[in-house]
Amino acid sequence: MAKIPINIKKGTVQKTSSEIIIGIDLGTTNSLVAYVREGNPVAVRGQKGKHTLVPSIVHFNADNEVLVGDAAKAKLIADPANTIYSVKRLMGKSYADIKDKHQYFGYQILDDDTESLVKIRVKDKYYTPISLSAEILKELKNRIEEELDAPVSKAVITVPAYFNDAQRQATRDAGKLAGLDVLRIINEPTAASLAYGLGQQGSQTIAVYDLGGGTFDISILRIEDGIFEVLSTHGDTFLGGDDFDKAILDYWLEKNGIDPINKDNTSNQGLRLKAEQAKKWLSQNDNFQESEQDYVFSLSKNKFEELIRPLVEKTLDACRLALKDAKLEQKDLDHIVMVGGSTRVPLVKRAVSDFFGKPVFDQLDPDEVVALGAAIQADVLAGNQKDVLLLDITPLSLGIETMGGLMDTIIPRNSKVPTKVGRQYTTSIDGQKNLKIAVYQGERDLVEHNRKLGEFILRNIPPMPAGIPKIEVHFIINADGILKVRAKELRSGLEQTIDIKPTYGISEEDMARMLLDSIQHAAEDMNTRALLEARNEAKYLLLSADKFLSQNAGILSETEKATTLSLAKNLKAMAAEADKDAINKAIQELNEFTAPLAHRSMDKTILEAMKGKKV
Ligand code: ADP
Ligand code: MG
């Protein structure tokens, strides 16, 4: 055979090393931007400010101008209704998701439709968490453009490892709205590990302990040949440095005999800031003392540690659970990475180090470490570093609804992403034209107990007998953890795809509850599943028995017909009851009786075909 010369034109490689892609840590309390300068990641300081942190706060002033960061934080006490903080907590969430925590927010969250994404009301305008996050991102973009004196347009943004599709998508949308092309969404613990250069030296298992202002996350990662895999995550979305401040505030109020009814008064907000100041002071000193009017606000380091010890213990409980989920023990971990401003508290460092039985990684600034890691990943994407692959896991199983309301899991919980999984389905009715693909997330056997993420209908399937169409459903999760579902009828080539952008997200608490439910109801679910499967089979068999009788009347004796009918009648009756064994028995009886008849019919068909007759 003659060789055919292959003539593929090689594309010219674009030199990208001059292009700067930025890394952004979009935090609940503080955000910051970093980039790689001459091979080293650096966090960007504001022109006027000396600090790299931009408080994640947006304020709308009387002229409806937008202030972001320190300027907005300064308005928090005087004008709380127009000052939005912690907007990250609302990303990808519906009112139903957050209504229990409603009082936590000092601004107005719209309570209209419980299913759709929340909106925030400021004066007479409504804002989405996406557009408010975009304001923070714009501020960061401005910061770095000022520093570099050049426009930037590409970014890597970090999110907590437990963020679901909706939350990741919302973060991506916020980036877009801020004029950024978001190349990747990466997990905060992964970014922190990258900043510590973990990933270069063979395989390692590490824990990333992240205690910020209002949230705590513990993640256990395995790094192998530059591939990061999240083994487990745990945490508390309402636990952080703010709670340390609150503990100090409460202590001072009590000690000074200040009426606790006034506790949440704005006048106490000033005292809350003083509490934070004391906390930070005590990270390096043994005593804090300040007097104001007739009061003395003092706090020793010992007293502070006593106040926050229960909170620190709570974080260790979560660490225990994360280890358990990853099926690991303390000794299996190679490194512990400390992230978040609150890990500056000496007690936190000590407790974590004692818990894991080794010194912790705390050499990098815990406020900056996530952004620095994001900048490294950005630099990798810019083509300036050897590629580092990032792997993630799905926190909950993903699947579709099949007959009888059963959940058919396509991507099991804790699967690595990016991933693509396909499975074939068919129709259950002759000539069925439409097939509904309903996508669910969760661990229970019945979809009604899981969370619906979306649905679509594959329309205009060419008419075919039941069971003939081959419908392939693909679940594709990309590197950002965003799910795409595609259904294709293989015989006709008919195809339809949706991007799953769930209308509302899922909190970590919900996730924990869903997992717990699935364990508690496992036995019950198994029985229900067995019953539904038996019923489905009965339904199929009854349909085909019916079809068989009408198509083969000529070759069946009256007794054969009568017996088939009576067995079918019995099966129908059994299927209406809740005894799966009885249904299976009736299925077997009908099957056993009709099998030889079906063979006879088939033989006859073949015989007729051989005689040249039309089948
Ligand atoms: P987030 O990731 O939630 O945006 P950060 O990692 O920026 O939060 O952490 C902010 C928290 O860190 C605040 O509660 C702040 O008071 C606390 N913090 C910052 N510096 C110190 C310090 N020196 N000592 C104790 N806590 C600190
Ligand atoms: Mg953080």
XYZ file of C-alpha atoms and ligand atoms in Angstrom:
643
model
C 0.000 0.000 0.000
C 1.356 3.350 -0.989
C 2.128 5.661 1.798
C 0.165 8.831 1.754
C 2.281 11.756 2.829
C 0.728 13.430 5.818
C 0.813 17.107 5.410
C -0.442 18.796 8.523
C 0.440 22.389 8.845
C 1.827 23.187 12.221
C 0.200 26.155 13.871
C 2.501 28.962 14.841
C 2.997 29.087 18.584
C 1.906 32.380 19.984
C 4.383 33.752 22.430
C 2.369 34.530 25.533
C 5.007 35.157 28.108
C 4.484 38.912 27.983
C 0.813 38.486 28.803
C -0.094 38.788 32.459
C -2.936 36.692 33.791
C -3.955 37.683 37.278
C -4.920 35.561 40.275
C -7.809 36.704 42.461
C -8.893 35.577 45.908
C -12.505 36.732 46.125
C -13.011 36.291 49.858
C -15.991 36.611 52.179
C -14.231 39.209 54.307
C -11.292 40.354 52.181
C -10.275 40.048 48.563
C -6.992 40.606 46.815
C -5.232 40.311 43.494
C -1.793 38.911 42.743
C 0.396 38.259 39.704
C 3.734 36.687 38.922
C 6.492 39.254 38.534
C 9.853 38.021 37.354
C 8.990 34.509 38.367
C 7.643 35.328 41.815
C 4.035 35.757 42.871
C 3.292 39.112 44.505
C 0.100 40.553 45.925
C -0.806 44.021 44.713
C -1.029 46.937 47.127
C -3.363 49.839 46.521
C -1.951 53.121 45.306
C -2.884 54.991 48.460
C -3.385 52.053 50.767
C -0.470 50.213 52.203
C -2.370 46.994 52.420
C -2.931 44.190 49.910
C -6.361 43.316 51.324
C -9.483 44.913 49.926
C -12.381 44.437 52.344
C -15.132 42.643 50.392
C -17.584 45.442 51.059
C -19.602 47.555 48.626
C -21.248 50.827 49.651
C -23.731 52.959 47.731
C -23.503 56.583 48.800
C -26.159 59.295 48.655
C -25.302 60.051 45.022
C -25.535 56.339 44.238
C -21.821 56.156 43.631
C -20.204 52.837 44.410
C -17.439 52.622 46.998
C -15.511 49.391 47.443
C -13.055 48.158 50.069
C -11.771 50.319 52.905
C -13.897 53.277 51.814
C -17.000 51.089 52.004
C -15.947 49.533 55.303
C -15.783 53.021 56.806
C -19.542 53.354 56.135
C -20.487 50.068 57.752
C -21.430 51.580 61.092
C -23.057 54.809 59.957
C -24.977 53.417 57.011
C -25.435 49.655 57.259
C -28.498 49.482 54.987
C -26.479 50.722 52.004
C -23.315 48.808 52.800
C -23.105 45.247 51.567
C -20.689 42.797 53.196
C -20.245 39.028 52.959
C -21.876 38.911 49.554
C -19.933 35.711 48.848
C -22.303 33.943 51.217
C -25.134 34.747 48.833
C -23.493 33.613 45.606
C -25.656 31.067 43.831
C -28.190 31.053 46.664
C -31.949 31.465 46.855
C -33.808 33.185 49.642
C -34.894 29.768 50.891
C -31.243 28.810 51.283
C -30.347 31.715 53.512
C -33.540 32.664 55.306
C -32.433 31.050 58.577
C -29.377 33.298 58.574
C -31.340 36.312 57.475
C -30.625 38.357 60.601
C -26.907 37.998 59.953
C -27.134 40.451 57.083
C -27.536 44.120 58.002
C -28.911 44.993 54.580
C -32.120 44.100 52.866
C -32.364 40.783 51.098
C -35.420 40.428 48.943
C -37.871 37.770 50.039
C -40.132 37.316 47.030
C -39.724 34.016 45.290
C -38.018 31.386 47.376
C -36.630 29.403 44.449
C -34.815 32.004 42.382
C -31.480 33.615 43.135
C -31.503 36.226 45.881
C -31.470 39.937 45.207
C -30.321 42.692 47.490
C -32.248 45.880 47.778
C -30.331 49.110 48.171
C -32.570 52.169 48.207
C -34.900 51.633 45.265
C -32.594 49.416 43.240
C -32.050 45.679 43.242
C -28.664 44.058 42.916
C -27.601 40.476 42.480
C -24.725 38.962 44.452
C -23.071 38.548 41.047
C -23.155 42.250 40.231
C -21.982 43.199 43.727
C -19.093 40.729 43.513
C -18.322 42.245 40.123
C -17.845 45.618 41.851
C -15.204 44.070 44.095
C -13.541 42.434 41.106
C -13.548 45.736 39.199
C -11.770 47.378 42.115
C -9.114 44.652 42.037
C -8.804 44.953 38.274
C -8.283 48.720 38.626
C -5.682 48.147 41.287
C -3.530 45.931 39.186
C -3.987 48.020 36.044
C -2.722 51.026 37.988
C 0.231 49.042 39.249
C 1.151 47.654 35.853
C 0.037 50.715 33.943
C -1.490 48.350 31.391
C -4.887 46.770 30.861
C -5.467 43.235 32.093
C -8.329 41.043 30.977
C -7.622 37.478 31.986
C -7.941 36.004 35.451
C -7.989 32.931 37.612
C -10.438 33.239 40.515
C -10.529 31.010 43.585
C -13.596 29.547 45.306
C -14.038 27.279 48.346
C -13.626 23.607 47.507
C -17.237 22.889 48.468
C -18.697 25.505 46.072
C -21.234 23.809 43.816
C -22.063 24.453 40.170
C -24.312 27.414 40.848
C -21.763 29.122 43.046
C -18.903 28.547 40.626
C -21.001 29.727 37.728
C -22.018 32.824 39.688
C -18.365 33.586 40.410
C -17.508 33.174 36.755
C -20.384 35.473 35.778
C -19.183 38.094 38.255
C -15.786 37.989 36.563
C -17.372 38.443 33.169
C -19.391 41.383 34.434
C -16.212 42.985 35.727
C -14.697 42.723 32.257
C -12.535 39.728 33.038
C -12.120 36.624 31.001
C -12.109 33.985 33.741
C -9.809 31.263 32.475
C -10.180 29.031 35.492
C -12.012 28.776 38.738
C -9.748 26.936 41.165
C -10.214 25.762 44.707
C -8.814 27.907 47.501
C -6.969 25.034 49.238
C -5.421 24.015 45.936
C -4.234 27.570 45.386
C -2.751 27.703 48.883
C -0.839 24.469 48.263
C 0.482 25.864 44.994
C 1.759 28.932 46.824
C 3.779 26.663 49.106
C 5.245 24.970 46.059
C 3.566 21.713 46.959
C 3.059 19.557 43.950
C 6.571 19.598 42.618
C 7.982 16.924 44.866
C 6.345 13.568 44.163
C 3.205 12.431 45.934
C 1.975 14.037 49.124
C -1.138 14.207 51.240
C -1.860 17.526 52.862
C -4.487 19.331 54.900
C -5.366 22.952 54.259
C -6.822 24.652 57.323
C -8.529 27.928 56.336
C -9.977 30.100 59.086
C -11.088 33.445 57.664
C -13.398 36.158 58.912
C -16.681 34.327 58.754
C -15.999 30.878 57.424
C -13.933 27.850 58.231
C -12.876 25.229 55.697
C -10.712 22.196 56.088
C -9.686 20.347 52.925
C -7.602 17.270 52.504
C -5.752 17.032 49.218
C -3.598 14.461 47.557
C -0.976 15.730 45.195
C 0.551 13.327 42.761
C 2.806 14.269 39.878
C 1.517 17.789 39.931
C -2.104 16.652 40.030
C -4.203 17.989 42.895
C -7.092 15.923 44.075
C -9.459 17.020 46.819
C -10.056 13.960 48.992
C -12.507 15.573 51.360
C -13.781 18.883 52.629
C -15.544 19.957 55.795
C -16.109 23.153 57.673
C -18.547 25.648 59.010
C -19.871 28.487 56.888
C -20.609 30.537 59.996
C -17.437 30.250 62.012
C -14.408 32.534 61.854
C -12.596 35.550 63.205
C -15.875 37.470 63.454
C -16.925 35.000 66.135
C -13.704 35.693 68.024
C -14.602 39.408 67.918
C -18.113 38.632 69.081
C -16.809 36.587 72.012
C -14.655 39.531 73.099
C -17.526 41.972 72.617
C -19.890 39.884 74.732
C -17.246 39.551 77.422
C -16.701 43.309 77.551
C -20.403 44.106 77.570
C -20.919 41.789 80.506
C -17.843 42.903 82.386
C -18.751 46.568 82.034
C -22.375 45.948 82.855
C -23.566 47.281 79.503
C -27.176 46.328 78.820
C -27.104 43.251 76.579
C -30.393 44.376 74.991
C -28.293 46.954 73.224
C -25.973 44.233 72.011
C -26.843 44.585 68.393
C -27.128 48.327 68.419
C -24.981 50.139 65.961
C -23.300 51.839 68.907
C -21.847 48.453 69.713
C -20.456 48.147 66.209
C -17.686 50.514 67.230
C -16.933 48.294 70.167
C -16.904 45.323 67.849
C -14.147 46.982 65.843
C -12.253 47.567 69.065
C -12.660 43.877 69.862
C -11.110 42.993 66.497
C -8.279 45.400 67.220
C -7.692 43.708 70.588
C -7.706 40.286 68.960
C -5.095 41.305 66.406
C -2.997 42.956 69.096
C -3.064 39.772 71.171
C -1.637 37.777 68.261
C 1.642 39.445 69.172
C 1.211 40.762 72.716
C 0.049 39.492 76.073
C -2.309 42.242 77.137
C -4.722 44.698 75.586
C -6.156 47.696 77.380
C -8.010 50.816 76.295
C -10.418 53.069 78.047
C -13.288 54.924 76.538
C -15.535 57.311 78.430
C -16.172 55.617 81.779
C -15.310 52.167 80.571
C -12.114 50.163 80.513
C -11.774 47.547 77.860
C -9.021 45.178 78.788
C -8.227 41.643 77.776
C -5.342 39.326 78.513
C -4.121 36.781 76.045
C -5.052 34.025 78.486
C -8.595 35.274 78.848
C -8.895 35.632 75.065
C -7.774 32.042 74.582
C -10.277 30.872 77.146
C -13.028 32.749 75.299
C -12.263 31.287 71.894
C -11.223 27.781 72.885
C -14.680 26.261 72.220
C -14.662 27.825 68.745
C -11.228 26.425 67.977
C -12.401 23.024 69.232
C -15.254 23.190 66.738
C -12.780 23.559 63.893
C -10.926 20.481 65.128
C -14.159 18.493 65.109
C -14.484 19.349 61.432
C -10.864 18.268 60.882
C -11.716 14.907 62.428
C -14.653 14.492 60.054
C -12.553 15.467 57.046
C -9.942 12.862 57.967
C -12.647 10.270 58.405
C -14.139 11.065 54.994
C -10.733 10.806 53.376
C -10.180 7.539 55.284
C -6.960 8.914 56.713
C -5.373 9.477 60.090
C -3.321 12.411 61.325
C -0.082 10.530 60.718
C -0.923 10.048 57.018
C -0.627 13.762 56.350
C 2.659 15.160 55.111
C 1.900 18.844 55.585
C -0.615 21.177 57.166
C -1.075 24.481 55.346
C -2.454 27.448 57.284
C -4.703 29.891 55.414
C -6.838 32.864 56.460
C -6.238 35.849 58.712
C -7.517 34.073 61.800
C -4.733 31.499 61.690
C -2.495 34.307 62.956
C -3.976 33.677 66.390
C -1.281 31.726 68.280
C -3.828 29.454 69.971
C -5.165 28.413 66.568
C -1.705 27.526 65.307
C -0.917 25.613 68.471
C -4.193 23.708 68.524
C -3.931 22.729 64.861
C -0.325 21.709 65.176
C -1.136 19.618 68.281
C -4.115 18.040 66.585
C -2.160 16.947 63.513
C 0.965 16.172 65.508
C 3.354 18.240 63.393
C 4.475 21.806 62.814
C 2.256 23.739 60.418
C 3.156 25.668 57.248
C 2.714 29.295 58.225
C 5.661 31.002 56.596
C 3.583 32.734 53.937
C 1.163 35.501 54.805
C -2.084 33.614 55.543
C -4.111 36.485 54.069
C -2.286 36.365 50.763
C -1.494 32.717 50.267
C -4.632 31.895 48.236
C -4.166 34.831 45.848
C -0.477 33.990 45.432
C -1.388 30.440 44.474
C -4.018 31.713 42.039
C -1.330 33.904 40.471
C 0.919 30.872 40.052
C -1.885 28.963 38.350
C -2.521 32.017 36.154
C 1.139 32.057 35.205
C 0.933 28.389 34.300
C -1.991 29.179 32.026
C -0.068 32.047 30.482
C 2.422 29.420 29.416
C 5.167 30.661 31.664
C 5.428 27.552 33.819
C 5.345 23.852 33.311
C 1.741 22.744 33.303
C 0.235 21.845 36.628
C -2.976 19.905 36.295
C -5.708 20.512 38.790
C -8.102 17.832 39.810
C -11.190 18.157 41.909
C -13.983 15.992 43.203
C -17.751 16.173 42.982
C -19.145 16.621 46.492
C -22.504 14.939 45.724
C -23.628 12.339 43.201
C -25.137 13.515 39.928
C -27.695 11.581 37.948
C -31.010 11.559 36.141
C -34.532 10.460 36.902
C -35.588 7.132 35.421
C -38.931 5.311 35.462
C -40.770 5.308 38.734
C -38.910 8.341 40.050
C -35.679 6.457 40.619
C -32.356 8.260 40.739
C -29.899 6.801 38.278
C -26.490 8.011 39.374
C -24.197 8.840 36.479
C -21.326 10.529 38.293
C -20.944 9.209 41.841
C -20.030 11.456 44.737
C -16.298 12.043 45.164
C -15.565 11.426 41.482
C -12.620 13.272 40.058
C -13.250 16.134 37.694
C -12.821 17.033 34.892
C -14.747 13.988 33.814
C -17.094 12.690 31.145
C -19.435 9.773 31.724
C -21.980 8.368 29.287
C -24.854 5.959 29.687
C -27.492 4.611 27.320
C -31.215 4.809 27.888
C -34.257 3.968 25.827
C -37.971 4.726 25.643
C -40.686 2.839 27.507
C -43.612 3.537 25.181
C -44.063 2.689 21.481
C -43.654 5.689 19.249
C -42.494 7.854 22.143
C -41.494 11.208 20.672
C -40.191 13.097 23.670
C -37.917 12.097 26.487
C -37.491 14.186 29.585
C -34.008 14.328 31.048
C -34.239 15.590 34.609
C -30.899 16.089 36.353
C -30.551 15.604 40.091
C -27.865 15.923 42.735
C -27.861 13.785 45.865
C -27.399 10.371 47.394
C -30.936 9.092 47.856
C -32.489 6.428 45.653
C -35.598 8.438 44.878
C -35.205 11.699 43.019
C -37.878 13.318 45.149
C -35.408 13.220 48.045
C -32.612 14.724 45.994
C -32.095 18.180 44.583
C -33.190 18.986 41.076
C -30.591 20.879 39.089
C -32.467 21.241 35.834
C -34.254 19.407 33.069
C -34.752 19.423 29.347
C -36.742 17.474 26.821
C -35.228 15.620 23.916
C -37.973 16.281 21.341
C -38.959 14.763 18.005
C -37.448 11.337 18.441
C -38.474 9.493 15.225
C -41.281 7.015 16.006
C -39.872 3.639 17.006
C -41.123 0.756 19.124
C -40.413 1.010 22.854
C -36.896 -0.039 23.725
C -35.476 0.587 20.254
C -34.202 4.182 20.457
C -30.690 4.384 21.821
C -30.416 7.529 23.842
C -26.995 8.313 25.095
C -26.796 10.714 28.007
C -23.437 12.281 28.737
C -22.473 14.145 31.877
C -19.464 16.336 31.326
C -17.853 18.271 34.156
C -15.161 20.673 33.055
C -12.109 21.839 34.986
C -14.166 24.549 36.706
C -16.553 21.933 38.023
C -19.421 23.108 35.823
C -21.776 20.410 34.568
C -22.970 20.015 30.998
C -25.563 17.363 30.163
C -25.990 16.097 26.620
C -28.575 13.654 25.304
C -28.300 12.120 21.860
C -30.537 9.632 20.081
C -27.943 7.547 18.301
C -30.142 6.075 15.554
C -31.307 9.471 14.314
C -28.469 11.679 15.504
C -30.923 13.933 17.322
C -29.062 15.825 20.030
C -29.634 18.320 22.782
C -27.388 19.841 25.442
C -27.843 21.953 28.538
C -25.439 23.693 30.814
C -26.597 23.158 34.318
C -27.009 26.506 35.950
C -29.222 25.588 38.847
C -31.587 28.355 39.901
C -30.358 28.088 43.415
C -27.327 26.703 45.133
C -26.731 24.416 48.003
C -25.156 25.252 51.306
C -22.562 23.167 53.032
C -25.091 22.465 55.773
C -27.559 21.163 53.193
C -24.863 19.038 51.700
C -24.022 17.510 55.071
C -27.717 16.915 55.718
C -28.208 15.241 52.340
C -25.306 12.897 53.005
C -26.561 12.096 56.477
C -30.070 11.443 55.139
C -28.719 9.030 52.587
C -26.978 7.032 55.290
C -29.946 7.054 57.634
C -32.372 6.036 54.932
C -30.141 3.577 53.135
C -32.088 0.434 54.097
C -35.453 2.024 53.489
C -34.239 3.397 50.152
C -32.974 0.018 49.086
C -36.387 -1.533 49.705
C -38.149 1.247 47.877
C -35.771 0.895 44.970
C -36.309 -2.875 44.798
C -40.072 -2.380 44.871
C -40.015 0.281 42.158
C -37.742 -1.789 39.999
C -40.065 -4.788 40.341
C -43.018 -2.571 39.430
C -41.183 -1.171 36.419
C -40.376 -4.641 35.219
C -43.983 -5.716 35.749
C -45.168 -2.752 33.718
C -42.830 -3.614 30.844
C -43.782 -7.272 30.912
C -47.498 -6.489 30.946
C -47.073 -4.200 27.951
C -45.169 -6.794 25.983
C -47.571 -9.594 26.988
C -50.426 -7.474 25.705
C -48.600 -6.813 22.461
C -47.667 -10.476 22.148
C -51.272 -11.635 22.564
C -52.603 -9.278 19.936
C -49.863 -10.054 17.418
C -49.919 -13.818 17.825
C -53.611 -14.609 18.247
C -53.365 -17.038 15.310
C -50.801 -19.389 16.767
C -52.066 -19.551 20.360
C -54.642 -21.987 21.698
C -57.592 -20.724 23.713
C -56.113 -22.195 26.927
C -52.749 -20.580 26.240
C -54.453 -17.251 25.740
C -56.582 -17.662 28.860
C -53.632 -18.689 31.034
C -51.507 -15.786 29.763
C -54.350 -13.397 30.498
C -54.918 -14.768 33.976
C -51.197 -14.672 34.843
C -51.037 -11.105 33.517
C -54.069 -10.203 35.604
C -52.411 -11.655 38.666
C -49.215 -9.702 37.964
C -51.170 -6.495 37.541
C -52.850 -7.082 40.895
C -49.518 -7.821 42.587
C -47.900 -4.731 41.084
C -50.518 -2.627 42.817
C -49.398 -4.019 46.184
C -46.184 -3.156 47.996
C -44.696 -6.649 48.220
C -41.713 -6.825 45.886
C -41.258 -10.575 46.359
C -44.852 -11.241 45.334
C -44.383 -9.058 42.252
C -41.182 -10.843 41.306
C -42.905 -14.207 41.742
C -45.769 -13.144 39.462
C -43.230 -11.846 36.915
C -41.456 -15.164 36.951
C -44.698 -17.122 36.490
C -45.792 -15.049 33.522
C -42.316 -15.188 32.007
C -42.011 -18.936 32.394
C -45.366 -19.561 30.816
C -44.941 -17.207 27.878
C -41.298 -17.957 27.038
C -42.032 -21.171 25.032
C -44.925 -19.416 23.308
C -42.634 -16.581 22.299
C -40.155 -19.077 20.879
C -42.893 -20.689 18.866
C -43.929 -17.312 17.501
C -40.347 -16.495 16.598
C -39.903 -19.815 14.804
C -43.041 -19.130 12.824
C -41.805 -15.681 11.879
C -38.504 -17.092 10.696
C -40.268 -19.842 8.766
C -42.469 -17.306 7.057
C -39.501 -15.141 6.274
C -37.779 -18.101 4.668
C -40.863 -18.746 2.571
C -40.313 -15.289 1.167
C -43.235 -13.780 2.930
C -43.182 -10.333 4.384
C -42.489 -10.332 8.107
P -11.841 35.623 54.267
O -11.049 34.530 53.631
O -13.088 35.133 54.926
O -12.099 36.767 53.350
P -9.473 36.493 55.721
O -8.632 35.329 55.477
O -9.100 37.770 55.094
O -11.000 36.206 55.490
O -9.511 36.685 57.324
C -10.101 37.766 57.932
C -10.092 37.536 59.413
O -8.742 37.475 59.891
C -10.767 38.665 60.204
O -11.630 38.104 61.166
C -9.595 39.354 60.850
O -9.962 39.967 62.076
C -8.644 38.203 61.086
N -7.259 38.651 61.306
C -6.507 39.383 60.470
N -5.305 39.633 61.018
C -5.316 39.035 62.239
C -4.357 38.942 63.313
N -3.174 39.535 63.242
N -4.719 38.242 64.414
C -5.928 37.663 64.502
N -6.858 37.711 63.540
C -6.563 38.404 62.422
Mg -10.181 33.299 52.371
